[in-house]
mmCIF file of C-alpha atoms in Angstrom:
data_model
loop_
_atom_site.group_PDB
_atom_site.id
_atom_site.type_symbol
_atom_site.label_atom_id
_atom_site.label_comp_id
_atom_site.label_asym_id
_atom_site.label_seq_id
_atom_site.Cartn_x
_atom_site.Cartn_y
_atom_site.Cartn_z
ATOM 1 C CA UNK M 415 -144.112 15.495 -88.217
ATOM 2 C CA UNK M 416 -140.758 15.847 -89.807
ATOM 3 C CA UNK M 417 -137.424 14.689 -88.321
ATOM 4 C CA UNK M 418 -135.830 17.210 -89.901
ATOM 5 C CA UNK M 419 -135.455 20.387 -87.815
ATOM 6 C CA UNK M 420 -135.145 23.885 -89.636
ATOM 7 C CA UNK M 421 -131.938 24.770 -89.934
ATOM 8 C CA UNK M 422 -132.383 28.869 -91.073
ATOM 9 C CA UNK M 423 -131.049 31.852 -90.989
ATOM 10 C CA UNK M 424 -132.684 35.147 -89.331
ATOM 11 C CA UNK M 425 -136.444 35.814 -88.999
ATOM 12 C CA UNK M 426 -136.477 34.165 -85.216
ATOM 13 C CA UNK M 427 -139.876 35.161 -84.725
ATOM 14 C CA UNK M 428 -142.992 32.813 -86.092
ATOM 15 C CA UNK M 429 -146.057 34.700 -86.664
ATOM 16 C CA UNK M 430 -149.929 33.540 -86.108
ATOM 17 C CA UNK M 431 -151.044 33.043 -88.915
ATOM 18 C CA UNK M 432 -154.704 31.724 -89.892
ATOM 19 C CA UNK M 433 -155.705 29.020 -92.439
ATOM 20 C CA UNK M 434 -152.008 29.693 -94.092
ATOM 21 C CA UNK M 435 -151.909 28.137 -97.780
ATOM 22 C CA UNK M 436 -148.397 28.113 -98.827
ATOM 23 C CA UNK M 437 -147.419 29.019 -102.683
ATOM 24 C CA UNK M 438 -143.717 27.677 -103.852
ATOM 25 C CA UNK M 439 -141.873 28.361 -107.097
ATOM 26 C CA UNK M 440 -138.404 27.231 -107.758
ATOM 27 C CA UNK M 441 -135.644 28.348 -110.356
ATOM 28 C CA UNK M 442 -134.580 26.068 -112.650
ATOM 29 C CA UNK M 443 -135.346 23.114 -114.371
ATOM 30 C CA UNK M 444 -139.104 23.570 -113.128
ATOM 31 C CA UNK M 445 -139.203 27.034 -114.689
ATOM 32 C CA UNK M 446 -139.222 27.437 -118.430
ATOM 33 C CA UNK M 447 -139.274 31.162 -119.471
ATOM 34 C CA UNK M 448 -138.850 31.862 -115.579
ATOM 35 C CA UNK M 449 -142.956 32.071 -115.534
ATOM 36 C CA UNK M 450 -142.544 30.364 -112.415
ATOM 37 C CA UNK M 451 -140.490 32.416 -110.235
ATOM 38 C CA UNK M 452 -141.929 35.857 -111.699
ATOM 39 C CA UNK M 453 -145.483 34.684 -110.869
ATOM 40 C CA UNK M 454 -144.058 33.915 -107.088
ATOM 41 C CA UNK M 455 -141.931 37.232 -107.267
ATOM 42 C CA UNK M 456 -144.674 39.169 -108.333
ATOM 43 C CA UNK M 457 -147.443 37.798 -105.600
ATOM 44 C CA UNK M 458 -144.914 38.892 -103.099
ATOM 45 C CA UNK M 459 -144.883 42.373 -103.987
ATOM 46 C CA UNK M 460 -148.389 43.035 -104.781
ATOM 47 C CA UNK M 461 -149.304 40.999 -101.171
ATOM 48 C CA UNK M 462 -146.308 43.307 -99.527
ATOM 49 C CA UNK M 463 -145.074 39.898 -97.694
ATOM 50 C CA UNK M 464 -143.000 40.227 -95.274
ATOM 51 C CA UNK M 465 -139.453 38.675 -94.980
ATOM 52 C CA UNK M 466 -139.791 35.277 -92.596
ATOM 53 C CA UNK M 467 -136.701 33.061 -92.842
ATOM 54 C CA UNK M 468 -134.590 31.523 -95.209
ATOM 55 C CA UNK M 469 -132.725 28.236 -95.744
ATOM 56 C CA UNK M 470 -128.969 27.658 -94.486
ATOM 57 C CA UNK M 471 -128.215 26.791 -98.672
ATOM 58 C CA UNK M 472 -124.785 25.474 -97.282
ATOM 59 C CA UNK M 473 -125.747 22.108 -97.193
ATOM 60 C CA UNK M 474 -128.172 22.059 -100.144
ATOM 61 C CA UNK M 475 -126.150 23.930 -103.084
ATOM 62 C CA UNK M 476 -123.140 23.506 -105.386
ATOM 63 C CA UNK M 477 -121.883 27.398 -105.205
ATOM 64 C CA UNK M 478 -119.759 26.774 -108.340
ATOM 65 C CA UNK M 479 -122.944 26.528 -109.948
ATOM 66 C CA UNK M 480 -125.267 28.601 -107.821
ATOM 67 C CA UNK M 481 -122.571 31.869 -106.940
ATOM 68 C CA UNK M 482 -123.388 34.097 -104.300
ATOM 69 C CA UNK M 483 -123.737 37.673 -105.503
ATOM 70 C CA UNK M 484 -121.110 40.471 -104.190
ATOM 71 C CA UNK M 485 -123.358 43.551 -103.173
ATOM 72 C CA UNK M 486 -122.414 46.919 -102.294
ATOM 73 C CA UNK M 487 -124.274 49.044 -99.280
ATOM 74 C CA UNK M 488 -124.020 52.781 -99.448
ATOM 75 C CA UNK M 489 -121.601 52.313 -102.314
ATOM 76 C CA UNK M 490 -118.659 51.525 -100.547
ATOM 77 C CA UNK M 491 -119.435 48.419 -97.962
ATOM 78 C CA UNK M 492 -119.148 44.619 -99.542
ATOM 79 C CA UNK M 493 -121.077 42.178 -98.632
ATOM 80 C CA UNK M 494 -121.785 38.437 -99.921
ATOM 81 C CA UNK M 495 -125.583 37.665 -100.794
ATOM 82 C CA UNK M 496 -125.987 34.008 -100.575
ATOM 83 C CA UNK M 497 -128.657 32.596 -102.982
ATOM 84 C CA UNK M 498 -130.835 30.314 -101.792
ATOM 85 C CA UNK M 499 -134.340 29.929 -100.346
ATOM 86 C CA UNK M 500 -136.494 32.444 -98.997
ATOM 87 C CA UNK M 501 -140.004 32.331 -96.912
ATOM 88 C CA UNK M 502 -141.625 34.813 -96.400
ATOM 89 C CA UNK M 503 -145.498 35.542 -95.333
ATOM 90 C CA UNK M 504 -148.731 38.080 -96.281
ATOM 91 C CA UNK M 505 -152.438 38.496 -95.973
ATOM 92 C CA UNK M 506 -154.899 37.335 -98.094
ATOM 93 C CA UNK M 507 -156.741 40.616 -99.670
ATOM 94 C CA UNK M 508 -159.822 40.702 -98.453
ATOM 95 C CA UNK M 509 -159.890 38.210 -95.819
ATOM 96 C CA UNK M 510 -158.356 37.533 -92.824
ATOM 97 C CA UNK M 511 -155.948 34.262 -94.009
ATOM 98 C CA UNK M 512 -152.236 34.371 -94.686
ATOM 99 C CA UNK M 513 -150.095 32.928 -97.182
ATOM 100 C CA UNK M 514 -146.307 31.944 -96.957
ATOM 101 C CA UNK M 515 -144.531 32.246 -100.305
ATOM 102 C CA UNK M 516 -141.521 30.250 -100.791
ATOM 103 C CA UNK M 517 -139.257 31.890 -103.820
ATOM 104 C CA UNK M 518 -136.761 29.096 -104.087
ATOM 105 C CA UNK M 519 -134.257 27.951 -106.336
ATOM 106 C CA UNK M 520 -133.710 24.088 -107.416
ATOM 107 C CA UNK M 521 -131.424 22.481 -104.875
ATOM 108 C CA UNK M 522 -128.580 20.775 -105.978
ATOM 109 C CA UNK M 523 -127.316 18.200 -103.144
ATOM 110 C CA UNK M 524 -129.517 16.438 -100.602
ATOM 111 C CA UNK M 525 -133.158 16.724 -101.887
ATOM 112 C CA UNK M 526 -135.013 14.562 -99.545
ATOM 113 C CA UNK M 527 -133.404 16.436 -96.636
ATOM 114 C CA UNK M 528 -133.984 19.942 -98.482
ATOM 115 C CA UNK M 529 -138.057 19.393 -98.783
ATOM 116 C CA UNK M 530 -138.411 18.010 -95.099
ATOM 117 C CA UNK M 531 -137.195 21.116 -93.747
ATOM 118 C CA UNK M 532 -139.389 23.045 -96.025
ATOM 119 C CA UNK M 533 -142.242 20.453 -94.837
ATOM 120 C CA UNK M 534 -140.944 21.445 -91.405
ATOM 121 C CA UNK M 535 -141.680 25.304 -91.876
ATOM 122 C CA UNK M 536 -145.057 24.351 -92.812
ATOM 123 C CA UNK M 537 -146.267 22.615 -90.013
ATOM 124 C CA UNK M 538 -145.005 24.616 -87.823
ATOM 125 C CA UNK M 539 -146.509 27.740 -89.467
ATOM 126 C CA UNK M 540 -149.917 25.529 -89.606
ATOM 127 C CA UNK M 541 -150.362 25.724 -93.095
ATOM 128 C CA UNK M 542 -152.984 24.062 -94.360
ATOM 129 C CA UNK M 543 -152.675 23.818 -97.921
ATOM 130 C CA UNK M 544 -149.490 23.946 -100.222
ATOM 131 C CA UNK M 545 -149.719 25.257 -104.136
ATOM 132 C CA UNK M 546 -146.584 24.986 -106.233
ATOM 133 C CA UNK M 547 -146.053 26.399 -109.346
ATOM 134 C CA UNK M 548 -144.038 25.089 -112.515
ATOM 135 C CA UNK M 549 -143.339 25.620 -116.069
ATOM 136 C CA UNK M 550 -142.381 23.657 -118.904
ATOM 137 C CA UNK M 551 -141.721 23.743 -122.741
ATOM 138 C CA UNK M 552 -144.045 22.165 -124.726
ATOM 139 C CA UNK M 553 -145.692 21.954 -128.439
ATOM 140 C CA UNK M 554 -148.145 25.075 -127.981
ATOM 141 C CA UNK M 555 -148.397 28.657 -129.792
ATOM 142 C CA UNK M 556 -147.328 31.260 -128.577
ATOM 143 C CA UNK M 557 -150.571 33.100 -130.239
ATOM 144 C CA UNK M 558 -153.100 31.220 -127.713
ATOM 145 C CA UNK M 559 -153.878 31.466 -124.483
ATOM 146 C CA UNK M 560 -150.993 29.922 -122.386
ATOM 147 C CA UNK M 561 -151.991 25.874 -121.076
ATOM 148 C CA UNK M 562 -152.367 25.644 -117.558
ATOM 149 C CA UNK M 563 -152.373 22.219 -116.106
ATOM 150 C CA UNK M 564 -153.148 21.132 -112.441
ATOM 151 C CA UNK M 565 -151.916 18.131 -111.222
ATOM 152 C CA UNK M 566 -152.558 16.261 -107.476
ATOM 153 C CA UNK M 567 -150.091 13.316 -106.250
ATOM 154 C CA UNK M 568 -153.187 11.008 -105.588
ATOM 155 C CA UNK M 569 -156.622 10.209 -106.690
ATOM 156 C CA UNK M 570 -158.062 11.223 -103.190
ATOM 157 C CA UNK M 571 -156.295 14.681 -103.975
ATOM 158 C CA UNK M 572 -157.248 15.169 -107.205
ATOM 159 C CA UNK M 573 -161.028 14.386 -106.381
ATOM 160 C CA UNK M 574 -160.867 17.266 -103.440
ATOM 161 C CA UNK M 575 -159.155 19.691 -105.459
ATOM 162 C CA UNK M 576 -160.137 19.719 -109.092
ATOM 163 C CA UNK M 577 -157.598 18.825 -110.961
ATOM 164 C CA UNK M 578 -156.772 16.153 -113.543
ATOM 165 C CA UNK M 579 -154.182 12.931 -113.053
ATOM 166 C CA UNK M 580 -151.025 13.201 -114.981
ATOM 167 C CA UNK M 581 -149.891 10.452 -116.973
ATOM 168 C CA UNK M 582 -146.332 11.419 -117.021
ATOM 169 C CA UNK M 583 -143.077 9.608 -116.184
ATOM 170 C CA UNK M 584 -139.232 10.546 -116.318
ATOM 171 C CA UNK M 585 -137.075 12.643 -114.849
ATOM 172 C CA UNK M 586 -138.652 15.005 -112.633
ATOM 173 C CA UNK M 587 -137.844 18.519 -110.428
ATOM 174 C CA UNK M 588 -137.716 19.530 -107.007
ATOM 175 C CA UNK M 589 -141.561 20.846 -107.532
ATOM 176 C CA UNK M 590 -142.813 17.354 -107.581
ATOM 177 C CA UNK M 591 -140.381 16.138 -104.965
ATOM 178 C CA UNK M 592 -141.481 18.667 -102.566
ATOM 179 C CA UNK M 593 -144.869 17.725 -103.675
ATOM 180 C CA UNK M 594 -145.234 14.536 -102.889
ATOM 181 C CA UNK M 595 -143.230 15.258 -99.573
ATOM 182 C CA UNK M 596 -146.014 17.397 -98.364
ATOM 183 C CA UNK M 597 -148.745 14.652 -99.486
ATOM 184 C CA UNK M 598 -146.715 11.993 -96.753
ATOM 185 C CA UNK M 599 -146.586 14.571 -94.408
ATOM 186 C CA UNK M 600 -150.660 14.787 -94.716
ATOM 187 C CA UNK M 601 -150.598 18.340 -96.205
ATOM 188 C CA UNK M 602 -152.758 18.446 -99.336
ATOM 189 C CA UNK M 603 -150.595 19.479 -102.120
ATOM 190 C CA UNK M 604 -151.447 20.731 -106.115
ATOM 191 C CA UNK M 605 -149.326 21.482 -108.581
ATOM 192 C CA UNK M 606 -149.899 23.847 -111.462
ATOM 193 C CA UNK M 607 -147.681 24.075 -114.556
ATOM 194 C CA UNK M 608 -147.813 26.442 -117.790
ATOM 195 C CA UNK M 609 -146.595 25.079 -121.349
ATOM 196 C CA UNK M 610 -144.434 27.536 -122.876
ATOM 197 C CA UNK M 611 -143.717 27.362 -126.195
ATOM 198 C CA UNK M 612 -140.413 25.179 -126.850
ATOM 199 C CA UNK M 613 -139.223 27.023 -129.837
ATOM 200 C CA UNK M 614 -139.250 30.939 -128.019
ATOM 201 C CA UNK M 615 -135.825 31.518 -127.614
ATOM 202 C CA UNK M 616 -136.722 34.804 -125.091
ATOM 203 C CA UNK M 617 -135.536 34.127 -120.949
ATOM 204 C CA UNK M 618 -138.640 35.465 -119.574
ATOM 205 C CA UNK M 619 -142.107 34.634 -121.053
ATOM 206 C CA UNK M 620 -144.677 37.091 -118.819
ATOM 207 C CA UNK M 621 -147.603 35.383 -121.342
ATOM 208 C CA UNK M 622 -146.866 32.545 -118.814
ATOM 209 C CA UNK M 623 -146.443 34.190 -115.269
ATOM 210 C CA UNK M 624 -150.031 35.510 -116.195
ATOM 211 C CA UNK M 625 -151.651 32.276 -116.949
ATOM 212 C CA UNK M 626 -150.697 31.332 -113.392
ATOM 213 C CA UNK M 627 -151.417 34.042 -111.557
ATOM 214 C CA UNK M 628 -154.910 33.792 -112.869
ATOM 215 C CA UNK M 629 -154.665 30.245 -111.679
ATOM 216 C CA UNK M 630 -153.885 31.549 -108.226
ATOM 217 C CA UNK M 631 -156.443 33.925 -108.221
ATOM 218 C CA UNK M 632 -159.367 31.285 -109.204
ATOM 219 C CA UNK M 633 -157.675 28.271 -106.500
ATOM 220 C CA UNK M 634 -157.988 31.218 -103.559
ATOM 221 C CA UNK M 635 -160.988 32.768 -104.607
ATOM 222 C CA UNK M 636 -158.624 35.873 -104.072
ATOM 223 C CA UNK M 637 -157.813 38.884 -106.496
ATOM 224 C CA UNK M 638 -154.385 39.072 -107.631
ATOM 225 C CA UNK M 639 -153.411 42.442 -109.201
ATOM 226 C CA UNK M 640 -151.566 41.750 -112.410
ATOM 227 C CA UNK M 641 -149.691 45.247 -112.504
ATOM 228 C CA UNK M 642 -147.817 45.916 -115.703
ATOM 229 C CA UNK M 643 -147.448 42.061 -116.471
ATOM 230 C CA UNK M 644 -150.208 42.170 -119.142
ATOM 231 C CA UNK M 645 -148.528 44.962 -120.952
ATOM 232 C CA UNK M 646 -145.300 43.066 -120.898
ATOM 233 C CA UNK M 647 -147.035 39.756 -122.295
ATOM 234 C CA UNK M 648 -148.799 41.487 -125.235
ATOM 235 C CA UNK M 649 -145.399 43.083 -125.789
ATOM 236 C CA UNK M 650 -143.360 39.496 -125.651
ATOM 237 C CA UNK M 651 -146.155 38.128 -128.117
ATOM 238 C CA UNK M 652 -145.959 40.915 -130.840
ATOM 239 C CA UNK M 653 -141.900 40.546 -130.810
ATOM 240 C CA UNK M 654 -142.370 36.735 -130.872
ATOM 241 C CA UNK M 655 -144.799 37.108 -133.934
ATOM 242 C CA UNK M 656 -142.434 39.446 -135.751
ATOM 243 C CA UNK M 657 -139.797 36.767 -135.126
ATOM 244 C CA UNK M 658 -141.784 33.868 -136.295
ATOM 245 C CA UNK M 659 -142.870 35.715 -139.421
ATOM 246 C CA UNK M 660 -138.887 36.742 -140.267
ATOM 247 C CA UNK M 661 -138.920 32.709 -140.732
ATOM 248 C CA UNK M 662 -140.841 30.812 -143.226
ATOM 249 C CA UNK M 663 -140.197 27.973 -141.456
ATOM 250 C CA UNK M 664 -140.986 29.208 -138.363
ATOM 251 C CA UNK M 665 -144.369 30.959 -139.208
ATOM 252 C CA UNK M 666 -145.355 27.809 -140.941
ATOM 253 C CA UNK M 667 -144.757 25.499 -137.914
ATOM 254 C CA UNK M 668 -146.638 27.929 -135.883
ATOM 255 C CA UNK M 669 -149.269 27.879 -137.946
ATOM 256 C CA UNK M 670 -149.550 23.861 -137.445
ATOM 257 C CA UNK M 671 -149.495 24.561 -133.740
ATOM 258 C CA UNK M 672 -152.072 26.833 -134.355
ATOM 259 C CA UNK M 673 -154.698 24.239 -136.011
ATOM 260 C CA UNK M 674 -153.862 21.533 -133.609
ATOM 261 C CA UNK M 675 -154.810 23.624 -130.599
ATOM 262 C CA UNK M 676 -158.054 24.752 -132.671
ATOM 263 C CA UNK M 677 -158.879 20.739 -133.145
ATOM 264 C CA UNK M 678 -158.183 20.543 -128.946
ATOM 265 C CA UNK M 679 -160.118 23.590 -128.556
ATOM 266 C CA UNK M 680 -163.177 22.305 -130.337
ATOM 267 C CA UNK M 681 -163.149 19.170 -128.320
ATOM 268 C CA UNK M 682 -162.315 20.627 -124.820
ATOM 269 C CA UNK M 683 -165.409 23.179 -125.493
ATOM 270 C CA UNK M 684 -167.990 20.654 -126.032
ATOM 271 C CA UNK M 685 -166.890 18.108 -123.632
ATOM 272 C CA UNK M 686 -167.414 21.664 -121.057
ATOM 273 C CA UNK M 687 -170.712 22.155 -122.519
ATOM 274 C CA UNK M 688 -172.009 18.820 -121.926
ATOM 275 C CA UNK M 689 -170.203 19.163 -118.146
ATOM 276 C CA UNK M 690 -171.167 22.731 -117.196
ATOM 277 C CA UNK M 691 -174.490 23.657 -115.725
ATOM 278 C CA UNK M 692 -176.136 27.164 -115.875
ATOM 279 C CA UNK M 693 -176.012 27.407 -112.048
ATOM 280 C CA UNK M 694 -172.027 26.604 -111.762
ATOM 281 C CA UNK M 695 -171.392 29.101 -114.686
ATOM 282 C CA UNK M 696 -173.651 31.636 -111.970
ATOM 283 C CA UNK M 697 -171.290 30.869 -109.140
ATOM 284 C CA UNK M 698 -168.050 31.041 -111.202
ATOM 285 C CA UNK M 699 -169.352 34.645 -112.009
ATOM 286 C CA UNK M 700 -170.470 35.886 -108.921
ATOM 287 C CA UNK M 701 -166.965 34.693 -107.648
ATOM 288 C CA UNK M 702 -165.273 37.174 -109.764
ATOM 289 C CA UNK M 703 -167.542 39.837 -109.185
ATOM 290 C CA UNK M 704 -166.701 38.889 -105.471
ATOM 291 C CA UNK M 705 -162.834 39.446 -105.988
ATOM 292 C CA UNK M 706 -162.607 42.284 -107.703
ATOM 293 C CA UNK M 707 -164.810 43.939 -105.323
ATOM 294 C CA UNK M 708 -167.268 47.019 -106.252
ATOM 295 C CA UNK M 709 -164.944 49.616 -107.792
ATOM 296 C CA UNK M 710 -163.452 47.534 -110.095
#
């Protein structure tokens, strides 16, 4: 346990909740092209989740930097909106689990404190299993299918969940500081991150938010309607093409980008062929079958 008690505001009532996994993106460094945060955003409103707390943010952030928002009610009543972070919970379609989504934004004081109070909410909501998502700009085209990249804190984690160890180190984000405060609190914890291309100049990249949302989907074995998000990522890639093709430059560095992921592809695609067997290719398909249910 935590010896940090949750200090929040509202939602005084904890609901049961069965086999909760919880899902956490956070604004900010962690979120190039805000893929992050619009995958969390849009999982709560396809899930309907339901408001469940939030944090106090006056101990955790610098409100020079993160402003609260004046809002008007009716038109004529002002009120401040405090930014900060929000929990809030939802069924799992077609089962009977929950999930807790945490739509946060990157603390900016006291981050040890911040993530054992969030490691607080989830023990005492019994989750079971914590997924955080993360984005980051990297060397990749914008023309092929967004990078997704899972990443566990230890080897023991990584063998139980699928995912590959990271060789990176530098300066890191609250995403893997809440990460690994999860793993010492003996909640099993993965991370999943999607490159965005470093040179797209656009705030939001749906292309991205997609990616992970399909990672979501496959990690929970759930299906995760996708709404008008595909629409708006074949619309952000035609406008980035046009851009890129404006720019001789540009369109020729692109087109670099474009052979070295075709050289990655080519290995990637027979190291799966030696690795994948006709009877796990069966059950990946019968899973999806399994999501999307009969009237799909």
């Amino acid at each position: 346990m935590t010896d940090r008690e949750p200090s929040t505001t509202g939602g005084d009532s904890t609901p049961h909740l069965v086999d909760p996994v919880l899902i956490a993106a956070f604004e900010g460094w962690n979120d190039a092209g805000e893929a992050a945060s619009t995958a969390l955003e849009h999982l709560e409103l396809s899930w309907d989740a339901k408001p469940l707390t939030s944090i106090d943010p006056e101990e955790y952030y610098d409100f020079q930097v993160t402003r609260p928002h004046v809002k008007l009610s009716d038109g004529v009543t002002r009120r401040i909106e405090w930014q900060t972070t929000r929990l809030s919970w939802a069924t799992l379609p077609g089962t009977d689990r929950h999930v807790v989504l945490v739509n946060g934004i990157e603390p900016n004081l006291r981050w040890k404190t911040f993530c054992a109070e969030l490691v607080g909410h989830a023990e005492r909501l019994g989750v079971t299993k914590v997924i955080t998502l993360g984005a980051l700009l990297t060397e990749v085209p914008h023309t092929r299918p967004t990078p997704v990249n899972g990443t566990s804190w230890d080897a023991e984690s990584q063998k139980a969940m699928g995912t590959e160890p990271s060789n990176y180190e530098g300066p890191t984000g609250i995403v893997a500081v809440f990460q690994q405060a999860c793993v010492q609190a003996g909640i099993p914890a993965v991370s999943y991150w999607a490159e965005v291309p470093h040179y797209v100049s656009q705030a939001q990249v749906p292309k991205a938010a997609v990616a992970l949302l399909h990672r979501i989907e496959e990690s929970l074995d759930v299906e995760v309607p996708l709404g008008v998000l595909p629409e708006k990522a074949e619309e952000w890639e035609r406008t980035v093409s046009e851009m890129a093709d404006a720019d001789d430059e540009v369109r020729e560095y692109v087109r670099q980008l474009e052979e070295q992921a075709s050289e990655s592809d080519d290995e990637e695609a027979r190291t799966e062929l030696r690795e994948t067997s006709g009877d796990s290719i069966a059950a990946d398909f019968e899973r999806y079958l399994r999501r999307r249910g009969p009237n799909s």
